[in-house]
């Protein structure tokens, strides 16, 4: 059983030319099923319903998605215009994580050089993502130990920022994995992450597979867990980090950040540099994905709100830089709450 969110399967696809293989995360943790993606409709659908998800994994999906579109173009005789439009559909399949557009844009200029060049570049995007995640995890673990002064850490995390959200290793869960490899994790509280339960279904699955002590808690329990002194830090991933250090991440992160500030414990955001969007000055520019209300009014396919009650379902929120104690990328750790900016300029 592969734990990876996605892979290029060199043996799959028409005439064995290779195809994108995605682990369908909507079915986890009970069913492990892969999708072989050979057309843009299937890919856009997989991204939209979160079969593949998590910002860095979306970046790699975007890059490999260009190859999927090129293969379909060859099969169906598309002209350049059609190919451009279909690649745009992949790029725009979800708006908040900058990595998706970044992954597409990283390889798209190579299209005139042909499929082999695009595929090679897309596979490099995946390799570099794993390397970045490992390095940022090491840097973040060092920072957390120094900042908290603790010998073993009790960590709270929100959503899933693990292997399943990246090409490999993970970001926030990569930090946990790094600490665990050093024998320094005491306990992890995983917020369940309503409405789609990425914490309960995915983070808990990864932690259980690693044998890391953990529990799932309702999102509404997080503030109290923090205020009761049950955790030493919160570690989360990100979908987009703007130049001033504002952070878009799974809805609910802002509440965790507020509680962390009140309790005086650090909120560390772990993300590869591909999640940093220096073109945006601050979080007010970030488009927050609004998903169908039924995801909130229903729970695993069963209606829990009265018939006729609509759901309000923003998928992400923006935590202002003043609440972000640290952002760890493979390039180092910056401290937005202390005035550090991601673009290196000073905050006055
Ligand atoms: O809607 P999702 O599941 O794609 O949201 C994912 C998150 O918010 C993650 O925390 C973020 O993408 C970082 S993943 C390393």
XYZ file of C-alpha atoms and ligand atoms in Angstrom:
363
model
C 0.000 0.000 0.000
C 1.494 3.304 -1.079
C 1.056 6.217 1.301
C 1.912 8.719 -1.415
C -0.781 11.161 -2.533
C 0.242 10.913 -6.159
C 2.833 9.328 -8.397
C 3.768 9.195 -12.027
C 3.198 5.546 -12.908
C 5.599 4.906 -15.766
C 3.935 1.600 -16.691
C 0.331 2.851 -16.805
C -1.443 4.811 -19.512
C -2.101 4.266 -23.182
C 0.650 2.236 -24.864
C 2.522 2.241 -21.561
C 3.462 5.902 -21.933
C 2.858 6.548 -18.231
C -0.007 8.178 -16.366
C -0.757 10.128 -13.225
C -1.837 7.898 -10.338
C -3.727 9.571 -7.492
C -4.652 8.061 -4.134
C -8.344 8.947 -3.725
C -8.276 10.646 -0.321
C -12.051 11.026 -0.164
C -12.227 7.298 0.638
C -9.595 7.218 3.384
C -9.139 5.823 5.943
C -11.484 2.922 5.174
C -10.771 2.339 1.485
C -7.432 2.614 -0.322
C -8.148 3.161 -3.990
C -6.150 4.823 -6.746
C -7.361 6.759 -9.774
C -5.421 6.596 -13.012
C -5.850 10.045 -14.516
C -5.569 10.325 -18.289
C -7.766 13.309 -19.116
C -8.302 16.859 -17.911
C -11.955 16.378 -16.898
C -11.002 13.576 -14.511
C -8.118 15.619 -13.127
C -10.178 18.785 -12.543
C -12.868 16.665 -10.901
C -10.298 14.921 -8.658
C -8.888 18.275 -7.547
C -12.345 19.804 -7.023
C -13.674 16.999 -4.835
C -10.385 16.755 -2.911
C -9.368 13.283 -4.085
C -5.971 14.995 -4.234
C -5.490 17.975 -1.940
C -3.042 19.890 0.216
C -1.075 22.775 -1.226
C 2.264 21.110 -2.104
C 0.526 18.014 -3.510
C -1.588 20.332 -5.646
C 1.610 21.933 -6.927
C 2.947 18.582 -8.129
C -0.507 17.690 -9.483
C -0.529 20.932 -11.484
C 2.909 20.207 -12.953
C 2.050 16.609 -13.890
C -1.372 17.798 -15.041
C 0.309 19.624 -17.908
C 1.614 16.242 -19.120
C -1.890 14.771 -18.781
C -3.251 17.605 -20.933
C -0.472 17.160 -23.513
C -1.219 13.445 -23.781
C -4.922 14.124 -24.259
C -4.063 16.796 -26.832
C -2.036 14.237 -28.790
C -4.835 11.654 -28.585
C -7.588 14.052 -29.607
C -5.698 16.341 -31.982
C -6.156 19.598 -30.028
C -4.637 22.785 -31.385
C -2.424 25.036 -29.241
C -5.344 27.201 -28.162
C -7.338 24.267 -26.868
C -4.307 22.909 -25.013
C -3.791 26.319 -23.391
C -7.431 26.466 -22.284
C -7.334 22.953 -20.833
C -4.107 23.653 -18.933
C -5.805 26.788 -17.574
C -8.670 24.624 -16.299
C -6.187 22.565 -14.294
C -4.480 25.743 -13.038
C -7.804 27.233 -11.897
C -9.361 24.090 -10.444
C -9.005 25.504 -6.901
C -8.145 29.128 -6.097
C -6.581 29.416 -2.638
C -3.423 27.277 -2.662
C -0.908 29.178 -4.766
C 1.016 25.949 -5.353
C -1.454 24.679 -7.968
C -0.912 27.618 -10.317
C 2.772 27.665 -9.376
C 3.184 23.999 -10.369
C 1.484 24.547 -13.729
C 3.525 27.686 -14.404
C 6.782 25.932 -13.453
C 6.554 23.512 -16.376
C 4.250 25.193 -18.892
C 7.001 27.214 -20.623
C 8.576 23.869 -21.623
C 5.558 22.712 -23.644
C 7.159 23.799 -26.961
C 10.136 21.539 -26.110
C 7.863 18.500 -25.971
C 6.425 16.003 -23.528
C 9.713 14.527 -22.275
C 10.976 17.943 -21.184
C 7.704 18.758 -19.397
C 7.571 15.378 -17.667
C 11.175 15.670 -16.507
C 10.501 19.149 -15.094
C 7.307 17.989 -13.355
C 9.128 15.073 -11.728
C 11.788 17.538 -10.594
C 9.042 19.654 -8.963
C 8.025 16.545 -6.992
C 11.596 15.705 -5.935
C 12.294 19.270 -4.902
C 9.094 19.386 -2.865
C 10.191 16.384 -0.823
C 13.661 17.845 -0.281
C 12.143 21.183 0.777
C 9.780 19.481 3.213
C 12.594 17.537 4.858
C 14.759 20.620 5.226
C 11.992 22.894 6.555
C 11.023 20.163 9.033
C 14.576 20.058 10.381
C 14.740 23.835 10.693
C 11.280 24.049 12.285
C 12.058 21.313 14.821
C 15.233 23.124 15.901
C 13.322 26.412 16.180
C 10.505 24.879 18.250
C 12.878 23.231 20.701
C 14.795 26.435 21.184
C 11.697 28.664 21.475
C 9.762 26.422 23.883
C 12.773 25.255 25.889
C 11.036 21.877 26.178
C 12.728 18.517 25.875
C 9.648 16.766 24.466
C 6.804 18.484 22.688
C 3.034 18.267 22.863
C 1.785 19.521 19.513
C -1.597 20.620 18.198
C -2.194 20.503 14.456
C -5.106 21.443 12.233
C -6.135 19.820 8.939
C -3.704 17.457 7.211
C -0.273 18.680 6.239
C 1.396 15.306 6.005
C 2.607 12.933 3.328
C -0.903 12.995 1.897
C -0.747 16.762 1.367
C 2.664 16.800 -0.323
C 4.810 14.805 -2.738
C 6.311 13.089 0.318
C 7.299 13.628 3.985
C 4.829 16.420 4.787
C 5.128 19.933 6.185
C 3.456 20.377 9.599
C 3.377 16.600 10.020
C 6.881 16.526 8.566
C 7.926 18.618 11.576
C 6.189 16.110 13.868
C 7.900 13.260 11.998
C 11.288 14.947 12.392
C 10.709 15.472 16.133
C 9.543 11.881 16.461
C 12.705 10.623 14.739
C 14.623 12.440 17.478
C 12.381 10.848 20.139
C 10.937 14.222 21.103
C 7.171 13.944 20.516
C 5.092 13.470 23.630
C 1.622 13.755 22.086
C -0.230 15.191 19.087
C -3.762 16.621 19.208
C -5.224 16.491 15.694
C -8.220 18.769 15.108
C -10.861 16.772 13.250
C -11.171 19.583 10.648
C -14.787 19.951 9.694
C -16.411 19.787 7.265
C -14.344 17.231 5.335
C -12.482 15.746 8.286
C -8.944 15.888 6.941
C -7.659 15.739 10.535
C -9.764 12.793 11.668
C -9.498 10.796 8.455
C -6.010 11.644 7.173
C -3.794 13.092 9.905
C -4.856 10.422 12.396
C -4.219 7.770 9.731
C -0.695 9.032 9.165
C 0.082 9.380 12.878
C -1.253 5.890 13.576
C 0.873 4.465 10.757
C 3.951 6.083 12.339
C 3.015 4.928 15.852
C 3.025 8.519 17.139
C 0.828 9.012 20.243
C -2.165 11.104 19.283
C -5.870 11.816 19.656
C -8.441 13.454 17.418
C -10.401 16.284 18.967
C -13.379 18.318 17.766
C -12.315 21.620 16.222
C -14.258 23.359 18.971
C -11.977 21.773 21.595
C -8.784 23.311 20.229
C -8.934 26.674 22.027
C -9.569 25.029 25.352
C -6.816 22.444 24.842
C -4.443 25.338 24.204
C -5.665 27.477 27.124
C -5.523 24.520 29.541
C -1.807 24.210 28.850
C -2.101 20.787 27.229
C 0.130 21.700 24.275
C 3.461 23.470 23.874
C 2.894 24.715 20.334
C 0.606 24.545 17.325
C 2.094 23.537 13.976
C 0.098 23.944 10.776
C 0.641 24.055 7.026
C -0.329 26.814 4.624
C -2.027 27.324 1.284
C -0.636 30.767 0.610
C 1.697 33.062 2.536
C 1.806 36.691 1.446
C 4.782 39.045 1.483
C 3.907 40.454 4.922
C 3.521 37.004 6.530
C -0.288 36.632 6.454
C -1.193 32.950 6.107
C -4.147 31.289 4.384
C -4.769 27.784 5.679
C -7.692 25.447 6.383
C -10.629 27.224 8.008
C -10.212 27.039 11.769
C -6.510 27.916 11.745
C -7.315 31.511 12.741
C -9.073 30.344 15.913
C -6.057 28.192 16.792
C -3.786 31.205 16.225
C -5.861 33.460 18.483
C -5.818 30.903 21.259
C -2.050 30.439 20.878
C -1.451 34.148 21.288
C -3.714 34.288 24.337
C -1.920 31.314 25.881
C 1.529 32.622 24.944
C 2.576 29.558 22.951
C 4.003 29.647 19.422
C 2.044 29.057 16.244
C 4.505 27.723 13.676
C 3.528 27.575 10.005
C 5.492 24.976 8.032
C 5.459 25.289 4.246
C 7.779 24.968 1.266
C 8.798 28.196 -0.443
C 6.407 27.301 -3.299
C 3.583 28.341 -0.935
C 4.979 31.863 -0.565
C 3.311 34.382 -2.864
C 5.419 37.527 -2.870
C 3.159 39.011 -5.562
C 0.513 39.502 -2.884
C 1.211 42.235 -0.355
C -1.125 40.858 2.294
C -3.891 38.369 2.973
C -6.722 40.672 1.888
C -5.789 39.774 -1.710
C -6.197 36.015 -1.232
C -9.229 34.385 -2.819
C -10.882 32.126 -0.265
C -12.527 29.084 -1.838
C -16.224 28.750 -1.008
C -17.364 25.158 -1.188
C -20.883 23.698 -1.381
C -22.981 24.275 1.731
C -23.948 20.596 1.778
C -20.459 19.762 3.012
C -21.443 21.521 6.254
C -25.118 20.596 6.515
C -24.263 16.948 5.924
C -21.811 14.659 7.660
C -20.400 11.724 5.713
C -23.427 11.706 3.443
C -26.055 12.077 6.192
C -27.985 15.360 6.597
C -27.430 16.775 10.096
C -29.007 20.243 9.669
C -32.735 20.693 9.045
C -33.915 20.365 5.477
C -33.789 23.846 3.938
C -31.070 25.250 6.219
C -28.228 26.429 3.986
C -24.566 25.831 4.799
C -21.871 28.522 4.802
C -18.631 26.896 3.768
C -15.463 28.963 3.346
C -12.702 26.347 2.996
C -9.875 28.537 4.329
C -9.197 31.498 6.575
C -6.404 34.047 6.785
C -4.328 34.358 9.933
C -2.768 37.821 10.134
C 1.012 38.029 10.395
C 0.812 39.440 13.929
C -0.512 36.044 15.107
C 2.041 33.970 13.176
C 4.974 33.361 15.498
C 7.082 31.661 12.835
C 7.047 30.552 9.218
C 9.487 27.743 8.461
C 10.425 27.139 4.842
C 13.460 25.360 3.391
C 15.083 28.808 3.200
C 14.923 29.373 6.931
C 12.611 30.488 9.728
C 11.136 33.987 9.805
C 9.055 35.476 12.603
C 6.167 37.570 11.187
C 4.704 38.413 14.617
C 8.044 40.006 15.460
C 7.973 42.083 12.267
C 9.805 39.776 9.835
C 8.488 39.787 6.281
C 8.742 36.991 3.727
C 10.225 39.302 1.123
C 13.094 40.142 3.450
C 12.257 43.841 3.689
C 11.807 45.307 7.131
C 8.407 46.053 8.657
C 9.307 49.527 9.779
O -8.837 21.702 1.444
P -7.496 21.039 1.622
O -7.583 19.708 2.278
O -6.690 21.035 0.352
O -6.740 22.013 2.628
C -5.425 21.696 2.992
C -4.837 22.620 3.985
O -5.413 23.610 4.379
C -3.428 22.323 4.404
O -3.211 22.710 5.726
C -2.449 23.079 3.497
O -2.756 22.873 2.149
C -1.049 22.701 3.740
S -0.704 21.045 3.240
C 0.934 20.743 3.492
